Short mmCIF file of N, CA and C in Angstrom, two decimals:
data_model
loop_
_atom_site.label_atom_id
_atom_site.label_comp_id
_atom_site.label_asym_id
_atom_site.label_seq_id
_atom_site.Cartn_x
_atom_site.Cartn_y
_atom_site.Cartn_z
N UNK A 1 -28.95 -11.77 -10.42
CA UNK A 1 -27.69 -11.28 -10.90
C UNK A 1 -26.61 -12.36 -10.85
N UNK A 2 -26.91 -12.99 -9.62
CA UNK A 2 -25.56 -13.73 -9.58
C UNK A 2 -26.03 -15.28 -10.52
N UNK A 3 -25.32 -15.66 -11.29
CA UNK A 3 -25.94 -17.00 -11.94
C UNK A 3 -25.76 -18.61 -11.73
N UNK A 4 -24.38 -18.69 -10.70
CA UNK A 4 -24.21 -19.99 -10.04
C UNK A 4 -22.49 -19.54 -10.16
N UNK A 5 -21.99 -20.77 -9.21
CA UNK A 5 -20.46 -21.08 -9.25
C UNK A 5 -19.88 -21.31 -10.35
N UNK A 6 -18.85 -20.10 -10.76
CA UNK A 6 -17.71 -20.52 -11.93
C UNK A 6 -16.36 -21.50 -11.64
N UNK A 7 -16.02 -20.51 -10.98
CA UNK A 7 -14.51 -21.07 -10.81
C UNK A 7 -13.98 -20.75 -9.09
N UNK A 8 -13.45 -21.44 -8.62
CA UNK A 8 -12.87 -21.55 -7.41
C UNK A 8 -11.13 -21.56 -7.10
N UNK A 9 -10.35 -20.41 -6.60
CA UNK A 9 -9.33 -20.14 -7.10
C UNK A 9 -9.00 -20.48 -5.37
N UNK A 10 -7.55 -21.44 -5.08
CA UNK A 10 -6.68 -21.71 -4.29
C UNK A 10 -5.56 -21.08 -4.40
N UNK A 11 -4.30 -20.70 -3.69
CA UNK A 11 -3.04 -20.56 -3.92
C UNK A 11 -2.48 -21.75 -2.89
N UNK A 12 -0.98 -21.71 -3.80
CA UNK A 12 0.19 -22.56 -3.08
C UNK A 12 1.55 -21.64 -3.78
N UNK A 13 1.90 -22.44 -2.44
CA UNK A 13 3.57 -22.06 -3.01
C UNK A 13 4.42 -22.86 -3.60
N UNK A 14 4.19 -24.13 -3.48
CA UNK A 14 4.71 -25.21 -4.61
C UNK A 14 3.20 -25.58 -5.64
N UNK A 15 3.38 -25.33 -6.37
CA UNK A 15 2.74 -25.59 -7.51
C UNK A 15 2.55 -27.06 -8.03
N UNK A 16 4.05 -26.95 -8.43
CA UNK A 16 4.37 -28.51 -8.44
C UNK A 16 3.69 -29.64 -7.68
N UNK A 17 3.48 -29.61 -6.60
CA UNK A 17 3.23 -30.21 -5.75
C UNK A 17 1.42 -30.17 -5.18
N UNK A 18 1.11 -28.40 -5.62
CA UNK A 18 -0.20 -28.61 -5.57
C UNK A 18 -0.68 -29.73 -6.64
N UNK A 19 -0.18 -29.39 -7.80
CA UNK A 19 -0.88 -30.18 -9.21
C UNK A 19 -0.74 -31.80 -8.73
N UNK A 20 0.04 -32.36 -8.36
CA UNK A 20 0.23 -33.63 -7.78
C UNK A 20 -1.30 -34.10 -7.24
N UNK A 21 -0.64 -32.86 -6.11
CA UNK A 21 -2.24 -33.75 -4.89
C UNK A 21 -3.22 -33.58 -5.30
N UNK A 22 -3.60 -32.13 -5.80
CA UNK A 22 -5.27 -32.16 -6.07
C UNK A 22 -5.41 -33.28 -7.62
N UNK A 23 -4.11 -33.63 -8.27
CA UNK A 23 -4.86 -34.60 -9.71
C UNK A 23 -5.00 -35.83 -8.87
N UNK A 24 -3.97 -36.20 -7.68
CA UNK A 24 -4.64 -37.42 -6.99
C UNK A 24 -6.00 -37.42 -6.37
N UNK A 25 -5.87 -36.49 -5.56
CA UNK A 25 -7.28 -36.02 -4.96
C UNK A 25 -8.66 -36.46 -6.02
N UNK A 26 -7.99 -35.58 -7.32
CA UNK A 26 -9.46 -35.52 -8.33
C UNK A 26 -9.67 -36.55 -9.21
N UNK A 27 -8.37 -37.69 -9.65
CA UNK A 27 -8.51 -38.12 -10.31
C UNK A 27 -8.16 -37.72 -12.04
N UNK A 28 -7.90 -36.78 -12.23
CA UNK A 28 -8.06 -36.37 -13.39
C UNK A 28 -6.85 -35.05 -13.42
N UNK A 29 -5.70 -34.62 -14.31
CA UNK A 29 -4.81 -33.85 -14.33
C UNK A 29 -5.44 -32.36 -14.99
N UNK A 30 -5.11 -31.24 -14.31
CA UNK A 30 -5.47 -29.84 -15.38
C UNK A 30 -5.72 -30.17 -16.42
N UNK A 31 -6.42 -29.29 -17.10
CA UNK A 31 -7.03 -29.16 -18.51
C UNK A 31 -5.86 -28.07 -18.93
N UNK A 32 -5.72 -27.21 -18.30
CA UNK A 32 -4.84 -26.04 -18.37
C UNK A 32 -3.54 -24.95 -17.72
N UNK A 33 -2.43 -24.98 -17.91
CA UNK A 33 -1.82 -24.60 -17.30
C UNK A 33 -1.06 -23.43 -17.32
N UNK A 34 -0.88 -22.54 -16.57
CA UNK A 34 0.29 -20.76 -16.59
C UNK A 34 1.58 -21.72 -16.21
N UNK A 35 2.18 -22.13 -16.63
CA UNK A 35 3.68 -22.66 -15.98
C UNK A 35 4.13 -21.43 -15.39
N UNK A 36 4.33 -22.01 -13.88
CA UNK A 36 5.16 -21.52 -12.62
C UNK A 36 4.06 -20.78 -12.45
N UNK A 37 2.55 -20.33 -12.73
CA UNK A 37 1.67 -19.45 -12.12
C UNK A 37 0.57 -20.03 -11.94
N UNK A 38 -0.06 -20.79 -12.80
CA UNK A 38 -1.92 -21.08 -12.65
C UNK A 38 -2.07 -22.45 -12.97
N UNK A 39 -2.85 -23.60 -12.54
CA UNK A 39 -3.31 -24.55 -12.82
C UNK A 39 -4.62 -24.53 -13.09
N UNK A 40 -5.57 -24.83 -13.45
CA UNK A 40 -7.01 -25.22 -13.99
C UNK A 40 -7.31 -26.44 -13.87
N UNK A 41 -8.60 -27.22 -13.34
CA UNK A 41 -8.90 -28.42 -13.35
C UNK A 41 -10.71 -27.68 -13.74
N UNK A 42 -11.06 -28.95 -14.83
CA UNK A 42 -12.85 -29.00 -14.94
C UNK A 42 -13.32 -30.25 -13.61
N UNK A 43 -13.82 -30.15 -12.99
CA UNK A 43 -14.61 -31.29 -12.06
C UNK A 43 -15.85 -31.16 -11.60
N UNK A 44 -16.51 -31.93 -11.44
CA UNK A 44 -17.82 -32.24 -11.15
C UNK A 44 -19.00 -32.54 -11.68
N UNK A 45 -19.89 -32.58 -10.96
CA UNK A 45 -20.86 -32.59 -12.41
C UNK A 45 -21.53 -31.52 -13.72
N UNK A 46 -20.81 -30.05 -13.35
CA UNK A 46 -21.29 -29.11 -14.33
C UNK A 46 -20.01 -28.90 -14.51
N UNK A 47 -18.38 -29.33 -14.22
CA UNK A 47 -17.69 -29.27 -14.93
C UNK A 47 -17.04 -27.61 -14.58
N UNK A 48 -17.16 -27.92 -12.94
CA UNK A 48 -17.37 -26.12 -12.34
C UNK A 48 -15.07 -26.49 -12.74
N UNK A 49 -14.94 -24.83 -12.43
CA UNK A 49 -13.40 -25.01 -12.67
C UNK A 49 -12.94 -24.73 -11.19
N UNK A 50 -11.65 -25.18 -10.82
CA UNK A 50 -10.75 -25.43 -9.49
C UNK A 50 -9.74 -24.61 -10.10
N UNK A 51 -9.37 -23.49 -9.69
CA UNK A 51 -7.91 -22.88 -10.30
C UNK A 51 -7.07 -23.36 -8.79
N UNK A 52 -5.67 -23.63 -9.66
CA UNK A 52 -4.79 -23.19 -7.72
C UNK A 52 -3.61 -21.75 -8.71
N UNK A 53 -3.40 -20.98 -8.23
CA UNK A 53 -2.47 -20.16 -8.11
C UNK A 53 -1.56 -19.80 -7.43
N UNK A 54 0.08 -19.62 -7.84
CA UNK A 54 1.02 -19.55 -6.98
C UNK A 54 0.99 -18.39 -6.03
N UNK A 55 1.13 -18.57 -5.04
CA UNK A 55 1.34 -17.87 -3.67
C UNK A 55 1.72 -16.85 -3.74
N UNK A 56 2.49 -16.47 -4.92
CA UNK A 56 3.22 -15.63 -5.34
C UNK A 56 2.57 -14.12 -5.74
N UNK A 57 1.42 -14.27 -6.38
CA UNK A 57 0.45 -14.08 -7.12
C UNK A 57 -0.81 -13.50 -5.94
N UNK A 58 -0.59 -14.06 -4.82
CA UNK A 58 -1.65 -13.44 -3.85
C UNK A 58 -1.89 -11.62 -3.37
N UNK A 59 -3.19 -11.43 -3.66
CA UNK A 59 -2.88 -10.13 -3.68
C UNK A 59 -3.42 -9.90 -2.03
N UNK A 60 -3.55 -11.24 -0.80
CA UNK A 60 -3.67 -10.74 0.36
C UNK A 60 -2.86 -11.68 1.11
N UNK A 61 -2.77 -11.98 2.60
CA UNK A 61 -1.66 -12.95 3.26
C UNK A 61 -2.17 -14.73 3.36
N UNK A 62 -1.47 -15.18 2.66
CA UNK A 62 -2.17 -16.46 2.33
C UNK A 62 -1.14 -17.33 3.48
N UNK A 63 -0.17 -16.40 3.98
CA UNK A 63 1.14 -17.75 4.81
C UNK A 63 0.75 -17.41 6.31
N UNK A 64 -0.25 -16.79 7.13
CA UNK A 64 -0.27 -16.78 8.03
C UNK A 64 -1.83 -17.12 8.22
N UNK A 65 -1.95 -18.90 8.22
CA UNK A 65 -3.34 -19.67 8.41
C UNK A 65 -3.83 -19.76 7.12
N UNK A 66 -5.47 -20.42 7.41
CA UNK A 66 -5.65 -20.79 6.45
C UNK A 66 -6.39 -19.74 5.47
N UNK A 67 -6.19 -20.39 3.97
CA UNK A 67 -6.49 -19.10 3.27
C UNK A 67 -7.94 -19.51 2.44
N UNK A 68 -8.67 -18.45 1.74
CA UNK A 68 -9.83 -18.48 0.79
C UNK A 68 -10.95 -18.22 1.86
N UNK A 69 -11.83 -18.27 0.57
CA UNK A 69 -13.11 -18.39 1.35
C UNK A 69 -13.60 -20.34 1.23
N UNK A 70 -15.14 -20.23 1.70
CA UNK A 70 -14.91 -21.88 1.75
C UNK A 70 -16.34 -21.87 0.69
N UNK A 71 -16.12 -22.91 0.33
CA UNK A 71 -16.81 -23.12 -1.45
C UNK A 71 -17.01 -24.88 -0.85
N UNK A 72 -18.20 -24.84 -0.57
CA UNK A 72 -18.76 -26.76 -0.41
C UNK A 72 -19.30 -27.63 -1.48
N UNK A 73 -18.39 -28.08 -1.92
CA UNK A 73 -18.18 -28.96 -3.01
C UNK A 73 -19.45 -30.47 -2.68
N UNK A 74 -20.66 -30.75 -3.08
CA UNK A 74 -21.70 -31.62 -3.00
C UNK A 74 -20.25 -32.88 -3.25
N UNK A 75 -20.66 -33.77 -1.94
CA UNK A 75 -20.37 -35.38 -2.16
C UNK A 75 -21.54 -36.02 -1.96
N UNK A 76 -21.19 -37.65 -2.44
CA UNK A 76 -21.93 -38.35 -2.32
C UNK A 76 -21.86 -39.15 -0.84
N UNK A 77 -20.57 -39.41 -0.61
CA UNK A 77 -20.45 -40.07 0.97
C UNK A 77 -19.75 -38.81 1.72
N UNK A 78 -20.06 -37.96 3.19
CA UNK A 78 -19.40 -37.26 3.43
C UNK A 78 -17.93 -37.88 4.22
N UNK A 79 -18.87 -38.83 5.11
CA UNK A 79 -17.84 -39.58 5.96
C UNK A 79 -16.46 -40.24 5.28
N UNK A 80 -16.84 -41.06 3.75
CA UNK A 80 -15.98 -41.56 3.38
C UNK A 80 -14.91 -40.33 2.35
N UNK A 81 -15.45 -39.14 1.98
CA UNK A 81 -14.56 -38.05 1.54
C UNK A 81 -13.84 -37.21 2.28
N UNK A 82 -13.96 -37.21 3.54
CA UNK A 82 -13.38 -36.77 4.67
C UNK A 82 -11.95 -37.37 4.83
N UNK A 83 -12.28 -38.97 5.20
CA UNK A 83 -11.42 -40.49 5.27
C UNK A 83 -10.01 -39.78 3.94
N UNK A 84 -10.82 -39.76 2.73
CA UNK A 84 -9.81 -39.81 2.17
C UNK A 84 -8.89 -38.71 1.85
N UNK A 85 -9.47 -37.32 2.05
CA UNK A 85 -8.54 -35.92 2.44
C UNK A 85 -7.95 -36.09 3.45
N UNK A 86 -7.89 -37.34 4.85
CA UNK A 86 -7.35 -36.70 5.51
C UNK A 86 -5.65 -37.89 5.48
N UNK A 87 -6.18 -39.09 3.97
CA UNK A 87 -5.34 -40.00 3.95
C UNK A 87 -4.34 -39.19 3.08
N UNK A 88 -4.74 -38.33 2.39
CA UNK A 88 -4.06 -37.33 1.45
C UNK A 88 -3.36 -36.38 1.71
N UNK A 89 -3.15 -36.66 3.27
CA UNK A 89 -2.43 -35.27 4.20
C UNK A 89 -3.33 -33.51 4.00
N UNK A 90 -4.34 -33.65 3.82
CA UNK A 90 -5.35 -32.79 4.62
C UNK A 90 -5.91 -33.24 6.44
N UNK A 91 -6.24 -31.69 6.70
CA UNK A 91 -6.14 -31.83 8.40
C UNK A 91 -7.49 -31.18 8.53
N UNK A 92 -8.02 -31.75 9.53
CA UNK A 92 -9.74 -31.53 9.70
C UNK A 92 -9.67 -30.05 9.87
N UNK A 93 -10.64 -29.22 9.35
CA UNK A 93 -10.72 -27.63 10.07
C UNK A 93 -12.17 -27.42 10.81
N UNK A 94 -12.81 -28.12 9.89
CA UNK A 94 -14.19 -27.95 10.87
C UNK A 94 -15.14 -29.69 10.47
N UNK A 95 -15.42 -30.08 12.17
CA UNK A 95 -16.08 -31.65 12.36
C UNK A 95 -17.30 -31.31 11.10
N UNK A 96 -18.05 -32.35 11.29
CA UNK A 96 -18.97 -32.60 10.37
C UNK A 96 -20.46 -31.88 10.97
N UNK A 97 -21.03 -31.14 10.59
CA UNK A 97 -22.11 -30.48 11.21
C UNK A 97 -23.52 -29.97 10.89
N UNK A 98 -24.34 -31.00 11.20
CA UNK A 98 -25.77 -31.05 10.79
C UNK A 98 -26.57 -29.81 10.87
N UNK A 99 -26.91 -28.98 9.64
CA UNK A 99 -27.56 -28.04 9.61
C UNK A 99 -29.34 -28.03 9.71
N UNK A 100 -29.46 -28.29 10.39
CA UNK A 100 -31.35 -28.44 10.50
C UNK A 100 -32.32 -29.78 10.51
N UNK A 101 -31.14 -31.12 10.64
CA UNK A 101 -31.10 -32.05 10.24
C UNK A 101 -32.06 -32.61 9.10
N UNK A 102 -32.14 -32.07 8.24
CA UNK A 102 -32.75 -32.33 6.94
C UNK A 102 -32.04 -32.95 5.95
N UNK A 103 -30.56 -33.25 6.55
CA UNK A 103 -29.69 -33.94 5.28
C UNK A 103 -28.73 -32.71 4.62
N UNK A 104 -28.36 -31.29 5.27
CA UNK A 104 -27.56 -30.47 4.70
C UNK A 104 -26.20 -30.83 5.86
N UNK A 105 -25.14 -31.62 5.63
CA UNK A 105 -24.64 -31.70 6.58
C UNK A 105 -23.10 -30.98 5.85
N UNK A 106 -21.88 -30.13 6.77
CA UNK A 106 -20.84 -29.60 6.13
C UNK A 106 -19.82 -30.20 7.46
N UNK A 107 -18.40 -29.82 6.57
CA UNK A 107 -17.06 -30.49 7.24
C UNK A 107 -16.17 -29.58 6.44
N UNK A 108 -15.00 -29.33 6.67
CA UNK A 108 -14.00 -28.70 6.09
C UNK A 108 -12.48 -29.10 6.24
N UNK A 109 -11.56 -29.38 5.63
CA UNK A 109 -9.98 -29.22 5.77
C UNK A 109 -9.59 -28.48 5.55
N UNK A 110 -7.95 -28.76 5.76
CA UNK A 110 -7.12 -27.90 5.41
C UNK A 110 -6.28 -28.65 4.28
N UNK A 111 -5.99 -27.94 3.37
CA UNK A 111 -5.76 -28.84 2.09
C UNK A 111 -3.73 -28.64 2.63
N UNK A 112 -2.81 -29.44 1.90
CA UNK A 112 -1.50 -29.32 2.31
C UNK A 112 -0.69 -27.91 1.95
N UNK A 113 -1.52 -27.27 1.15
CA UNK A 113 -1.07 -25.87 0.98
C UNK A 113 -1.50 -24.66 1.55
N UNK A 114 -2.69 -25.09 2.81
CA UNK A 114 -3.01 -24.15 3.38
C UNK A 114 -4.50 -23.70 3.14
N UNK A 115 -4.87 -24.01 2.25
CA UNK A 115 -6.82 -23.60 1.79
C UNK A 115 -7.41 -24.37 2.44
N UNK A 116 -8.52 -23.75 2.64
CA UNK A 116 -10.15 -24.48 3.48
C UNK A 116 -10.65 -25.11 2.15
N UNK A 117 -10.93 -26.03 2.26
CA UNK A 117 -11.82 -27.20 1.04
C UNK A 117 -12.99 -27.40 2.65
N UNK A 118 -14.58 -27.09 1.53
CA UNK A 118 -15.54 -27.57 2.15
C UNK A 118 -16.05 -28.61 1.24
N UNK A 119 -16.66 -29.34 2.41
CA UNK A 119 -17.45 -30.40 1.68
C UNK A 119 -18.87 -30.60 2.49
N UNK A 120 -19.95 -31.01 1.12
CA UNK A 120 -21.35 -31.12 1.93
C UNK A 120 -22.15 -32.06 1.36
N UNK A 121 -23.22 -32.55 2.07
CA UNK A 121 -24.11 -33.62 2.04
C UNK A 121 -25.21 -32.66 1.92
N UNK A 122 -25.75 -32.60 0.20
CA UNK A 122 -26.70 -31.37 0.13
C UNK A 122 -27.75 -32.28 -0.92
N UNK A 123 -28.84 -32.22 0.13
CA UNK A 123 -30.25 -33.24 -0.84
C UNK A 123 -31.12 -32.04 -1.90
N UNK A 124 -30.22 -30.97 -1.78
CA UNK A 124 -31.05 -29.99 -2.66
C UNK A 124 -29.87 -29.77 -4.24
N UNK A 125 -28.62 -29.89 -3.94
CA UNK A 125 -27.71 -30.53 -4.86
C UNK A 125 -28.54 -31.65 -5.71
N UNK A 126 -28.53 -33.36 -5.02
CA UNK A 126 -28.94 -33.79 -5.21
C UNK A 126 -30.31 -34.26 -5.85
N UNK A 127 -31.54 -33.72 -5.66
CA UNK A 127 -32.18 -33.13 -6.12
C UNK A 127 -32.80 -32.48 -7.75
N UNK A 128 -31.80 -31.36 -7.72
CA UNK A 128 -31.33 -30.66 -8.95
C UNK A 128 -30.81 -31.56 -9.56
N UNK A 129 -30.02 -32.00 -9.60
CA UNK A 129 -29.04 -32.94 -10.39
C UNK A 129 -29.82 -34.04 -11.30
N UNK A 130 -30.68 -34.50 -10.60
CA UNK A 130 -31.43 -35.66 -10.75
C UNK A 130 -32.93 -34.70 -11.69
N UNK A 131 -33.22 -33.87 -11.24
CA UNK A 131 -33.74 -33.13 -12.08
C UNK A 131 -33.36 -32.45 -13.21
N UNK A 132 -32.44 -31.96 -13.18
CA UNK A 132 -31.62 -32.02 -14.78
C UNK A 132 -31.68 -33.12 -15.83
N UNK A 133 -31.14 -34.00 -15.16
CA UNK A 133 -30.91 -35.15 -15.62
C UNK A 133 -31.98 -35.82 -16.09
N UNK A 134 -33.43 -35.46 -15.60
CA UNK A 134 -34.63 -35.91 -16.05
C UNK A 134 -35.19 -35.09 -17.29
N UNK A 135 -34.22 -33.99 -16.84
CA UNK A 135 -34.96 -32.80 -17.95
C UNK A 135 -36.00 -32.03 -17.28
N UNK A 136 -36.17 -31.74 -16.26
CA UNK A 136 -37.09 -30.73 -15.35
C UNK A 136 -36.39 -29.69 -15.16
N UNK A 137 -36.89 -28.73 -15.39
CA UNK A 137 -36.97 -27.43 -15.37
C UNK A 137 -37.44 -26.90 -14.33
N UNK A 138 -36.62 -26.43 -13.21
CA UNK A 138 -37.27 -25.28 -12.22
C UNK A 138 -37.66 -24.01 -12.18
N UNK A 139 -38.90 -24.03 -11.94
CA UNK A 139 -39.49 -22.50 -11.46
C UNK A 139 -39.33 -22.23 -10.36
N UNK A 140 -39.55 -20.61 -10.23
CA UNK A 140 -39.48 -20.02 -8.60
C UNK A 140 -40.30 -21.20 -7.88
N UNK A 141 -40.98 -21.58 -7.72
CA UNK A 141 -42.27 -22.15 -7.38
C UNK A 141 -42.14 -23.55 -6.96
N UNK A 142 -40.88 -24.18 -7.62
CA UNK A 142 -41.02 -25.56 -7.30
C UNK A 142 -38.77 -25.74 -6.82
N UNK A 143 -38.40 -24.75 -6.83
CA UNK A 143 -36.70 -24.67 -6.55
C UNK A 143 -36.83 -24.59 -4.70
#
C-alpha cells in the first residue's frame, strides 16, 4: 500500500529565513512557492520534495520543542553532514548511532526553526541506488 517517500513537510515561523538556510543547506532555491505560507524544494536523488510551512499553518504545537516526525535523509559522509548542519546553526538532537553495525548508522538535529532533520548512513539506500542506476530490478527475493 504504502509506495515510498513523497514529500516531507517542516514548519517555521520565519519563512523568510527558513528559505535562506535550507537553499544554503541544499544548495539549490524552491522550485515553488505559497508566499507568506509554503516553500517546496525537489532534492535528492529521486527528487523526493522538502515542504517548510509557516508555523502559522500548524494544525498541532510546533513552539514548545522540537517538532515533526524524523524522516532520514541517506548521506554519503555522515560525519562530514553533521560538521556542516551544525556550522549552519543546527544543534545535535541525537549522537550518531550504529544500528547492528552493518553500516545503518543515524544522527539527528535540530534545524534553526525547531524540526528534527535525520540523517543516515544506509548501505541498503546505497545499494538500490546503484541498482537503479544499473537498471536492476528488485524482486521480493533479492530487496
Amino acid at each position: 500500500m504504502l509506495r515510498g517517500f513523497t514529500t516531507v513537510s517542516y514548519y517555521a515561523d520565519d519563512l523568510d529565513a527558513a528559505e535562506a538556510w535550507y537553499s544554503r543547506l541544499l544548495g539549490t532555491e524552491p522550485y515553488y512557492r505559497v508566499p507568506g505560507g509554503y516553500l517546496e524544494f525537489r532534492i535528492g536523488d529521486y527528487q523526493h520534495e522538502l515542504g517548510i510551512i509557516n508555523s502559522a499553518y500548524a494544525t498541532h504545537d510546533v513552539k514548545n520543542g522540537p517538532a515533526g516526525q524524523i524522516i532520514f535523509w541517506a548521506v554519503d559522509d555522515l560525519d562530514a553532514t553533521l560538521e556542516r548542519l551544525r556550522e549552519l546553526g543546527a544543534t545535535l538532537h541525537a549522537a550518531p548511532q550504529d544500528h547492528g553495525g552493518n553500516g545503518y548508522i543515524t544522527a539527528s538535529v535540530i534545524d534553526p526553526f525547531g524540526n528534527i532533520l535525520g540523517v543516515m548512513a544506509n548501505p541498503h539506500y546505497v545499494a538500490t541506488l546503484a541498482n537503479i542506476k544499473a537498471g536492476t530490478h528488485f524482486t521480493e527475493s533479492n530487496t
